[in-house]
mmCIF file of C-alpha atoms in Angstrom:
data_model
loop_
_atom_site.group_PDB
_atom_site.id
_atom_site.type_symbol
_atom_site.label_atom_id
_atom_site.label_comp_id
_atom_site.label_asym_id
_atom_site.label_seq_id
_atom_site.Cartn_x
_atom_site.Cartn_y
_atom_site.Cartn_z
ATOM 1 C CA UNK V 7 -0.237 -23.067 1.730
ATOM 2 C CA UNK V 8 2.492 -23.581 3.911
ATOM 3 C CA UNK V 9 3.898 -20.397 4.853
ATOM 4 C CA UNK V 10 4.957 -19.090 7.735
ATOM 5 C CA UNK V 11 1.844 -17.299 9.833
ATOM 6 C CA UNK V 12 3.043 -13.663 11.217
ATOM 7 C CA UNK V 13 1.748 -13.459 14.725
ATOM 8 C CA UNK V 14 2.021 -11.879 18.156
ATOM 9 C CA UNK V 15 -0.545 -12.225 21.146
ATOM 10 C CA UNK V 16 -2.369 -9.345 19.787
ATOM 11 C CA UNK V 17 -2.950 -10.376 16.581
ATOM 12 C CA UNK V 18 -6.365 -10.547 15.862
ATOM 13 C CA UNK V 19 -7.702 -13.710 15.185
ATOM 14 C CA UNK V 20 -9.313 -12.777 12.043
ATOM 15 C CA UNK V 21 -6.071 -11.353 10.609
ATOM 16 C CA UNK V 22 -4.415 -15.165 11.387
ATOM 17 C CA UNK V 23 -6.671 -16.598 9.726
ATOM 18 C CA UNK V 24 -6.260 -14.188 6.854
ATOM 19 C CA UNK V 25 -3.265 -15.368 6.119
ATOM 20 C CA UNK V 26 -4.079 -18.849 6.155
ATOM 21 C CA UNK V 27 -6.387 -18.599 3.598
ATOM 22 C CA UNK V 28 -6.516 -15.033 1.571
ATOM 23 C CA UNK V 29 -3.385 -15.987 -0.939
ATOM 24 C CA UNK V 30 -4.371 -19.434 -1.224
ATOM 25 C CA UNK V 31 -7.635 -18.175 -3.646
ATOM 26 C CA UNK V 32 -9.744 -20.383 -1.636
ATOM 27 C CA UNK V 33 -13.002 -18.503 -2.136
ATOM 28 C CA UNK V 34 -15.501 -21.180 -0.094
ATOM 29 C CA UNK V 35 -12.650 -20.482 3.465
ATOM 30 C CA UNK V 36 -12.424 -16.490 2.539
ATOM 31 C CA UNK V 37 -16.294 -15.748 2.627
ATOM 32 C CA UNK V 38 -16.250 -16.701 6.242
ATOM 33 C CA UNK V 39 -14.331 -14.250 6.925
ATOM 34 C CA UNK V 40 -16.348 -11.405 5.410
ATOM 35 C CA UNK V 41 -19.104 -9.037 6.765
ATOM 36 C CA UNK V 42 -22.394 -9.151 5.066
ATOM 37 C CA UNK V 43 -21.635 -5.493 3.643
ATOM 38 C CA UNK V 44 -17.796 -5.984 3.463
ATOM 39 C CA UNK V 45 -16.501 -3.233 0.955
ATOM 40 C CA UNK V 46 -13.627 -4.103 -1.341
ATOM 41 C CA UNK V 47 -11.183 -1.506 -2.909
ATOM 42 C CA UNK V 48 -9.297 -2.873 -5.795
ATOM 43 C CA UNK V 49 -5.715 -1.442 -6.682
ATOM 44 C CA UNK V 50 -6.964 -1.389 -10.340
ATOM 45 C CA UNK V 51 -9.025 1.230 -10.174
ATOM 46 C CA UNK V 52 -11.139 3.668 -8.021
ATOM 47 C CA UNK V 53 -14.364 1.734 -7.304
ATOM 48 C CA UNK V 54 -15.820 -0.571 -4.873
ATOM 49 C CA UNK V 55 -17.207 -4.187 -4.938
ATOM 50 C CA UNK V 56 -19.545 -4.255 -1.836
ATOM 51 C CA UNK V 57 -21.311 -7.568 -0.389
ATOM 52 C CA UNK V 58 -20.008 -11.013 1.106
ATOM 53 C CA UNK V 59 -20.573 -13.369 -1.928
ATOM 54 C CA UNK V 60 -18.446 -11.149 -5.234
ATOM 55 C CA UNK V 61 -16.224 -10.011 -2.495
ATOM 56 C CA UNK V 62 -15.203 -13.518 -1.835
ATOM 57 C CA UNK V 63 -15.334 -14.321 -5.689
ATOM 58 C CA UNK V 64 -13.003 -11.386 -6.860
ATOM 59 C CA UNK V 65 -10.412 -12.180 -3.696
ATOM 60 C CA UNK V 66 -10.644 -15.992 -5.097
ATOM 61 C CA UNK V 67 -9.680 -14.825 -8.507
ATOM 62 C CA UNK V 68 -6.798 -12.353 -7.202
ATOM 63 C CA UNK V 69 -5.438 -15.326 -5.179
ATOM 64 C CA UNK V 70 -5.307 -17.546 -8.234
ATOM 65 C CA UNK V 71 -3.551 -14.341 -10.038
ATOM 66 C CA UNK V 72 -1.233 -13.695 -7.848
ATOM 67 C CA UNK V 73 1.844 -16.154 -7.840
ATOM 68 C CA UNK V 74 4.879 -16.867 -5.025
ATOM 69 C CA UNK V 75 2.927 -14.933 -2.400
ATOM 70 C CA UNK V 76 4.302 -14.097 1.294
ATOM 71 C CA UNK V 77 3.261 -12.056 3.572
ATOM 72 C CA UNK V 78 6.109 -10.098 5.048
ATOM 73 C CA UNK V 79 4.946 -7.773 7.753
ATOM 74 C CA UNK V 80 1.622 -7.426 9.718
ATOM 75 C CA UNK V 81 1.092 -4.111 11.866
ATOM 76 C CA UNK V 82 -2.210 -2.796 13.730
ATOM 77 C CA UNK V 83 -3.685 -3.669 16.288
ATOM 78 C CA UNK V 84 -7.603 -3.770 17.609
ATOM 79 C CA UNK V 85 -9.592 -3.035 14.607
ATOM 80 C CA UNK V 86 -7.305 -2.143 12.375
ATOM 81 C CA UNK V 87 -4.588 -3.701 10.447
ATOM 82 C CA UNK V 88 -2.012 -3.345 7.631
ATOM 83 C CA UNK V 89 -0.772 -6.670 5.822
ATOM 84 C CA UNK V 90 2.349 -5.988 4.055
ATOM 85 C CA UNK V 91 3.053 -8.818 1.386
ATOM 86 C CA UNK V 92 5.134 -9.851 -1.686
ATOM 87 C CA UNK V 93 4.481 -11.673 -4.722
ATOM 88 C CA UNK V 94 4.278 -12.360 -8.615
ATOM 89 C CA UNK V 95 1.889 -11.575 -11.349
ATOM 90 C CA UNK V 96 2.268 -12.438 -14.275
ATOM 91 C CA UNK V 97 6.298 -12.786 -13.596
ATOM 92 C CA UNK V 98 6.216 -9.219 -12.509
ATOM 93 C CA UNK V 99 7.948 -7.956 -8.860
ATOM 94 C CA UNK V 100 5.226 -6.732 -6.799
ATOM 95 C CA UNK V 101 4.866 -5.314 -3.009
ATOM 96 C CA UNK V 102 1.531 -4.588 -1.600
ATOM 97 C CA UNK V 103 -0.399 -3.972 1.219
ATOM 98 C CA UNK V 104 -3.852 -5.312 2.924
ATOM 99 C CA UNK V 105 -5.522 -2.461 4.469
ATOM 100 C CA UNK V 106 -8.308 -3.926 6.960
ATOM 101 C CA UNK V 107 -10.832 -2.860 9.279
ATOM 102 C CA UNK V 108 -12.566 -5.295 11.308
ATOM 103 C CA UNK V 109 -15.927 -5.233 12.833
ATOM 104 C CA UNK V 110 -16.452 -5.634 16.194
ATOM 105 C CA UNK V 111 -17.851 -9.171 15.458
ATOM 106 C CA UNK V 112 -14.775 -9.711 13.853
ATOM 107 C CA UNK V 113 -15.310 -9.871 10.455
ATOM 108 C CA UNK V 114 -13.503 -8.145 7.744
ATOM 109 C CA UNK V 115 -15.564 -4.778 7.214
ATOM 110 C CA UNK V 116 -12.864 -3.141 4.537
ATOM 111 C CA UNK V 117 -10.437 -4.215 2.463
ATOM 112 C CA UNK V 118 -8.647 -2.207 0.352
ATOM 113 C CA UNK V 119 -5.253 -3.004 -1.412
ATOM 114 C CA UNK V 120 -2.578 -0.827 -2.562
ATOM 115 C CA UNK V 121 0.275 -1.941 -4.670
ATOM 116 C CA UNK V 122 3.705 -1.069 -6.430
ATOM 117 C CA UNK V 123 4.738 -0.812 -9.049
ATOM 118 C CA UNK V 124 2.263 0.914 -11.641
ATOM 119 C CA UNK V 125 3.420 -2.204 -13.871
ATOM 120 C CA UNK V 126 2.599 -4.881 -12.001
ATOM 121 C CA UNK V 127 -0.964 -3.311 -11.294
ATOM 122 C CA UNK V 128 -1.416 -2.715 -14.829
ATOM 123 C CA UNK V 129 -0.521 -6.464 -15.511
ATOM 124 C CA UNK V 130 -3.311 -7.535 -12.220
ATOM 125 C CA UNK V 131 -5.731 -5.774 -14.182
ATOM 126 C CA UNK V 132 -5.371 -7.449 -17.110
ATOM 127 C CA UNK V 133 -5.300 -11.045 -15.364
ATOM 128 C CA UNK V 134 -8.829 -10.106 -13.571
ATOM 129 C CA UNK V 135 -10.574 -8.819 -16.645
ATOM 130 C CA UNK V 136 -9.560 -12.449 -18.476
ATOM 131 C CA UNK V 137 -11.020 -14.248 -15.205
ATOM 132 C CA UNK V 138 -13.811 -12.377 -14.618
ATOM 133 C CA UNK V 139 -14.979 -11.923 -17.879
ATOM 134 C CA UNK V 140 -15.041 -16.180 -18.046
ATOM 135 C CA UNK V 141 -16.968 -16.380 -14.882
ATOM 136 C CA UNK V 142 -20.673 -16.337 -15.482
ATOM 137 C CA UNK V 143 -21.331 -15.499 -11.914
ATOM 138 C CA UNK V 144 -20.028 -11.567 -12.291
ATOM 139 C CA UNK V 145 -23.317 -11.017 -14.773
ATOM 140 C CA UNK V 146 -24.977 -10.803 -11.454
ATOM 141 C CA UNK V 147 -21.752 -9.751 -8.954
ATOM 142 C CA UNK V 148 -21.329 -6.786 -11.486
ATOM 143 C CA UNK V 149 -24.303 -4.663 -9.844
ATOM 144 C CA UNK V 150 -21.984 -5.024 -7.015
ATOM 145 C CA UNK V 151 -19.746 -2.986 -8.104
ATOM 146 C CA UNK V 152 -20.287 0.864 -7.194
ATOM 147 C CA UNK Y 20 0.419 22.012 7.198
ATOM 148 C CA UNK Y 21 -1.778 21.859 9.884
ATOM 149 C CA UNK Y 22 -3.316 18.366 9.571
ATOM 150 C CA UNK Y 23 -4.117 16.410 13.082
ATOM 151 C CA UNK Y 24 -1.102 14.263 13.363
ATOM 152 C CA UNK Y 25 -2.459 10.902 14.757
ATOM 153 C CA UNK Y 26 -0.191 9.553 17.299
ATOM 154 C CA UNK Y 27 -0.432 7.607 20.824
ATOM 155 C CA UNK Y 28 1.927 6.609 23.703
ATOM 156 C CA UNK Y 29 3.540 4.115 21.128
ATOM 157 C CA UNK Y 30 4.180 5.983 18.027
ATOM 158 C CA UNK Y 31 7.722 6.500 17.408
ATOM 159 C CA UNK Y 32 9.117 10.055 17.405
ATOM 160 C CA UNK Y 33 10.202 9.326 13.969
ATOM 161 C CA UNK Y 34 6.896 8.657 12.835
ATOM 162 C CA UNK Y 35 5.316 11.907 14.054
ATOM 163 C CA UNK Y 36 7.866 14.049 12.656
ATOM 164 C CA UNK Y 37 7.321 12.370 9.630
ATOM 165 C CA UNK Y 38 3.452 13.054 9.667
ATOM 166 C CA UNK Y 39 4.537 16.908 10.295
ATOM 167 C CA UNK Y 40 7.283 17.453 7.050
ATOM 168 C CA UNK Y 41 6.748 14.306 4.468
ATOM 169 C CA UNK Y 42 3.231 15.781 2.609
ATOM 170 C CA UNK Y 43 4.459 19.154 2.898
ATOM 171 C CA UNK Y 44 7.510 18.292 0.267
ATOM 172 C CA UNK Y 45 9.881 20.265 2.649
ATOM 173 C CA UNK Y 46 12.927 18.613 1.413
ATOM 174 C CA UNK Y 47 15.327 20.301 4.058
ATOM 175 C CA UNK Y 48 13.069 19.241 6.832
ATOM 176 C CA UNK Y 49 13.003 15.644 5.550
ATOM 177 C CA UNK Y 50 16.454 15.035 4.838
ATOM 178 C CA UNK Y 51 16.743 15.233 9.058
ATOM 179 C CA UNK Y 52 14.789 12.084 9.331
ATOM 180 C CA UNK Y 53 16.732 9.461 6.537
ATOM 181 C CA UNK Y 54 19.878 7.260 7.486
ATOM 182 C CA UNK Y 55 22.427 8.303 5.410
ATOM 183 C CA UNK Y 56 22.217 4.544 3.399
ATOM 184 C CA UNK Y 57 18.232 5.238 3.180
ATOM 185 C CA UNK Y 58 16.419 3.550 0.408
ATOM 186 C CA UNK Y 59 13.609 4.559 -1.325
ATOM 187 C CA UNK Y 60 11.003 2.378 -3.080
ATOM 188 C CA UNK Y 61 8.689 4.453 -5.321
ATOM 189 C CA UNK Y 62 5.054 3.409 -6.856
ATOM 190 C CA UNK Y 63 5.702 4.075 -10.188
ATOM 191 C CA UNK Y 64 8.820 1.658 -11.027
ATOM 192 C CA UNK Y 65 10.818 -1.672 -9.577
ATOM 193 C CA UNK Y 66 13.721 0.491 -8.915
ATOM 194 C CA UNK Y 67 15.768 1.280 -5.655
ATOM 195 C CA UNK Y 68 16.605 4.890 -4.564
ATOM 196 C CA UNK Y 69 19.279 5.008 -2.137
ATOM 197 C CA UNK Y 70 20.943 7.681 -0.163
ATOM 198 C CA UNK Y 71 19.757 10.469 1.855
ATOM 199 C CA UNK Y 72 20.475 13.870 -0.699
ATOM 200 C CA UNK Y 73 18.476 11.944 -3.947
ATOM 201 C CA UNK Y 74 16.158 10.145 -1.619
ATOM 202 C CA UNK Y 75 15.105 13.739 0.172
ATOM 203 C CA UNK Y 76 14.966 15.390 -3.334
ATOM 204 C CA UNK Y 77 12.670 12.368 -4.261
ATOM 205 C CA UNK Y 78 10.477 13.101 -1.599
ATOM 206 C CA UNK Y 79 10.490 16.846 -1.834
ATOM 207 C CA UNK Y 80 8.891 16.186 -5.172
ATOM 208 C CA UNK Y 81 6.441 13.764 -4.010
ATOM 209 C CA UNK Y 82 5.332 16.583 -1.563
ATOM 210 C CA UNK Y 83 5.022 18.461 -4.386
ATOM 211 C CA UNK Y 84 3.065 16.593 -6.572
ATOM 212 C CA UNK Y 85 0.162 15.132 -3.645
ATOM 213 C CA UNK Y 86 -2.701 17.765 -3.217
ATOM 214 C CA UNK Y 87 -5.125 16.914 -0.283
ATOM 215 C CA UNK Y 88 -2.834 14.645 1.176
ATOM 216 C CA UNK Y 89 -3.943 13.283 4.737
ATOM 217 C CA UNK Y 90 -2.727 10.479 6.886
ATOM 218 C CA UNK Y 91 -5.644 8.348 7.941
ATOM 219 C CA UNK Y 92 -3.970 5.435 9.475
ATOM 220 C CA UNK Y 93 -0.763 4.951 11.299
ATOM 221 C CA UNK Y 94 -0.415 1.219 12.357
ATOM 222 C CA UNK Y 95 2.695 0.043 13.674
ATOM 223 C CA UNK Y 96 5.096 -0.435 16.725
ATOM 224 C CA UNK Y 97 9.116 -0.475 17.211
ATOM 225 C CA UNK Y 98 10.944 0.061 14.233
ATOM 226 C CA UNK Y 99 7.910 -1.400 11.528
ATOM 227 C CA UNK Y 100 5.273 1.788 10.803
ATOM 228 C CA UNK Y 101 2.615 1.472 8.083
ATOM 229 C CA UNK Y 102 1.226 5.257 7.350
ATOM 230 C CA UNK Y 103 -1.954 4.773 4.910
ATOM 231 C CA UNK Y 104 -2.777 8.138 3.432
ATOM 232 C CA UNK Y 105 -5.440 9.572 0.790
ATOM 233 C CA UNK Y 106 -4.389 12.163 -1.615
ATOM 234 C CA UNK Y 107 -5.055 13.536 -5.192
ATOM 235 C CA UNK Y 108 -2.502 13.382 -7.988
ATOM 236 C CA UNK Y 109 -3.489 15.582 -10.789
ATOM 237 C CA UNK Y 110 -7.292 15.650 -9.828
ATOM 238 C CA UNK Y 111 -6.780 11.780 -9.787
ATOM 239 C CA UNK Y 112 -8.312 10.138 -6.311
ATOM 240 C CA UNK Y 113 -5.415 8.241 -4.759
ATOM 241 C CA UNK Y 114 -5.185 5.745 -1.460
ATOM 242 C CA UNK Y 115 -1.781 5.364 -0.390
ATOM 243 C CA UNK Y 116 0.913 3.403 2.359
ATOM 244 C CA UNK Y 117 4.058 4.787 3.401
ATOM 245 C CA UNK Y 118 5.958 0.871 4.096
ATOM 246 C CA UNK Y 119 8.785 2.198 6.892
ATOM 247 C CA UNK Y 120 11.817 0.492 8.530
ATOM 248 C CA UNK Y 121 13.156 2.776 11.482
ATOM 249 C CA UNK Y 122 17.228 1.645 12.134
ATOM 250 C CA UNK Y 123 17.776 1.275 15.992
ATOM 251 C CA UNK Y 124 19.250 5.015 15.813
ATOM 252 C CA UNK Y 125 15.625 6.071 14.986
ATOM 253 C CA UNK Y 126 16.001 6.948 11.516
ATOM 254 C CA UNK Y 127 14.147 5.857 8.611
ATOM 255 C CA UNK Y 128 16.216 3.136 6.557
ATOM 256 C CA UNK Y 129 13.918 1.568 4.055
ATOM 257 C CA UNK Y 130 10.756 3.772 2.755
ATOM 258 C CA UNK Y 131 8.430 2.029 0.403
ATOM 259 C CA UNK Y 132 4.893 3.309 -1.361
ATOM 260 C CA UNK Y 133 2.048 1.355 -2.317
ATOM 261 C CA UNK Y 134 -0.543 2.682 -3.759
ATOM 262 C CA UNK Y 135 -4.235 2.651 -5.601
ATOM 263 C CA UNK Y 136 -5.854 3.151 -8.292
ATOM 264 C CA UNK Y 137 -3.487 2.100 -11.234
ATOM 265 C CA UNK Y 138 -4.048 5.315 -13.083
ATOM 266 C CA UNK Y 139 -3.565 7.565 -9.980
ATOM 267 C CA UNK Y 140 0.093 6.342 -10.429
ATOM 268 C CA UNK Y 141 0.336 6.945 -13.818
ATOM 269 C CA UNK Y 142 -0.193 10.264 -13.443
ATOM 270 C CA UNK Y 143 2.306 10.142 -10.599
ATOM 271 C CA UNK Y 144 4.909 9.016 -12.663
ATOM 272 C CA UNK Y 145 4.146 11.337 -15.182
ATOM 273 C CA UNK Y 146 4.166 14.418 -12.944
ATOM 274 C CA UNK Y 147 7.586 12.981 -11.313
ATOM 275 C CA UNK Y 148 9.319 12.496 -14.248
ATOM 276 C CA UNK Y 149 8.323 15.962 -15.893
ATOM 277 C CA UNK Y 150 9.565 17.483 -12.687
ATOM 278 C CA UNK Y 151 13.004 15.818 -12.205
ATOM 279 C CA UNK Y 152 13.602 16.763 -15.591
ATOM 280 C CA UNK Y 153 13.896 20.300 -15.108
ATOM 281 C CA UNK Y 154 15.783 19.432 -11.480
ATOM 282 C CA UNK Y 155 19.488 19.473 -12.631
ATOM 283 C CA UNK Y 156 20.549 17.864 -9.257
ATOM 284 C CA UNK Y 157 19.266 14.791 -11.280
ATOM 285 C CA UNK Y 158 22.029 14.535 -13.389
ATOM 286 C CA UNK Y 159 23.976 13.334 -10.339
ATOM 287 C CA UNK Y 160 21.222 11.844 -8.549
ATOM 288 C CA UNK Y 161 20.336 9.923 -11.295
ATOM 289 C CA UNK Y 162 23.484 7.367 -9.942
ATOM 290 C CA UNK Y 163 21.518 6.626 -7.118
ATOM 291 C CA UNK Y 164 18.763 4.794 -8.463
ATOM 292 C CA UNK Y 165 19.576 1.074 -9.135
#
């Protein structure tokens, strides 16, 4: 990764080093990132993937899917934080934003991602249940999911 | 309406009128706060709306559609604003962003959605497309959208 990092003096540390690492689908920097009980909402559908370690391993995967990725606007401030971004899946357009709340220790507590358009999504979906369903970990990460 | 509007010292004007008209679907209140060049990004399609008649109309149905709907978040500062919201579409659960770009004259220039889950949308598009249909104004709006 060598895109440009968005930052101002009161850009939380954690949400720097976001963006050093999220897109790049480097799973082993992401997790350090992470609360124990971080929460995950997926734009795919309407559930959540809670704990550190499937967290980390369904962010890896959505790295790897998505393609040509820039962030283009970070707003927030203290705790909480809205990462605007761009990229590719599968070929297809896509805007999207990180919605974060930090604890006060710092580390991500939610992260929940919303997306346009309903194509693209549709598309991420797809990609994720071809990765996921190839990596034997999710037999266990799947009672994560809630 | 008579949701809290969250605001602070910083919050632009803009952005609190907005909280006050946008989930209401009040199209005549709305159209006050769009440059006359605005452009509208919707969830459902890669498409462009632009111009401040279609792009209120747009919106007024949006209002329409969006039971429940609540601002949560407003993250931002200047003339970049992130609004998340959480509505229902049809039933459907639905987390939401409201992307804006104020211009320097403090109206809104660009407004994008993002959004979550992938069906929620569906049903968005569904519900928008059933209603524009029967909106004859959308035989000339329909030029707008590029």
């Amino acid at each position: 990764m060598s895109k440009a990092i968005i930052q101002t003096e009161t850009t939380h540390p954690t949400i720097v080093k976001m963006q050093e690492v999220v897109a790049s689908g480097e799973e082993e920097k992401i997790i350090g990132l992470l609360a124990e009980d971080v929460e995950f909402m997926p734009p795919t559908y309407w559930a959540t993937w809670t704990g550190r370690a499937p967290v980390a391993a369904v962010l890896g995967h959505v790295g790897q899917v998505f393609q040509d990725f820039e962030y283009r606007r970070v707003m927030g401030e203290g705790n909480d934080w809205a990462l605007e971004f761009q990229c590719k899946v599968e070929g297809l357009d896509c805007v999207g934003v990180d919605l974060i709340t930090l604890g006060d220790d710092g580390l991500i507590k939610t992260f929940e991602v919303v997306m346009r358009p309903h194509k693209t999504i549709g598309a991420l979906r797809d990609a994720m249940m071809a990765r996921i369903g190839k990596d034997p970990r999710f037999l266990e990460f799947k009672k994560a999911l809630g």
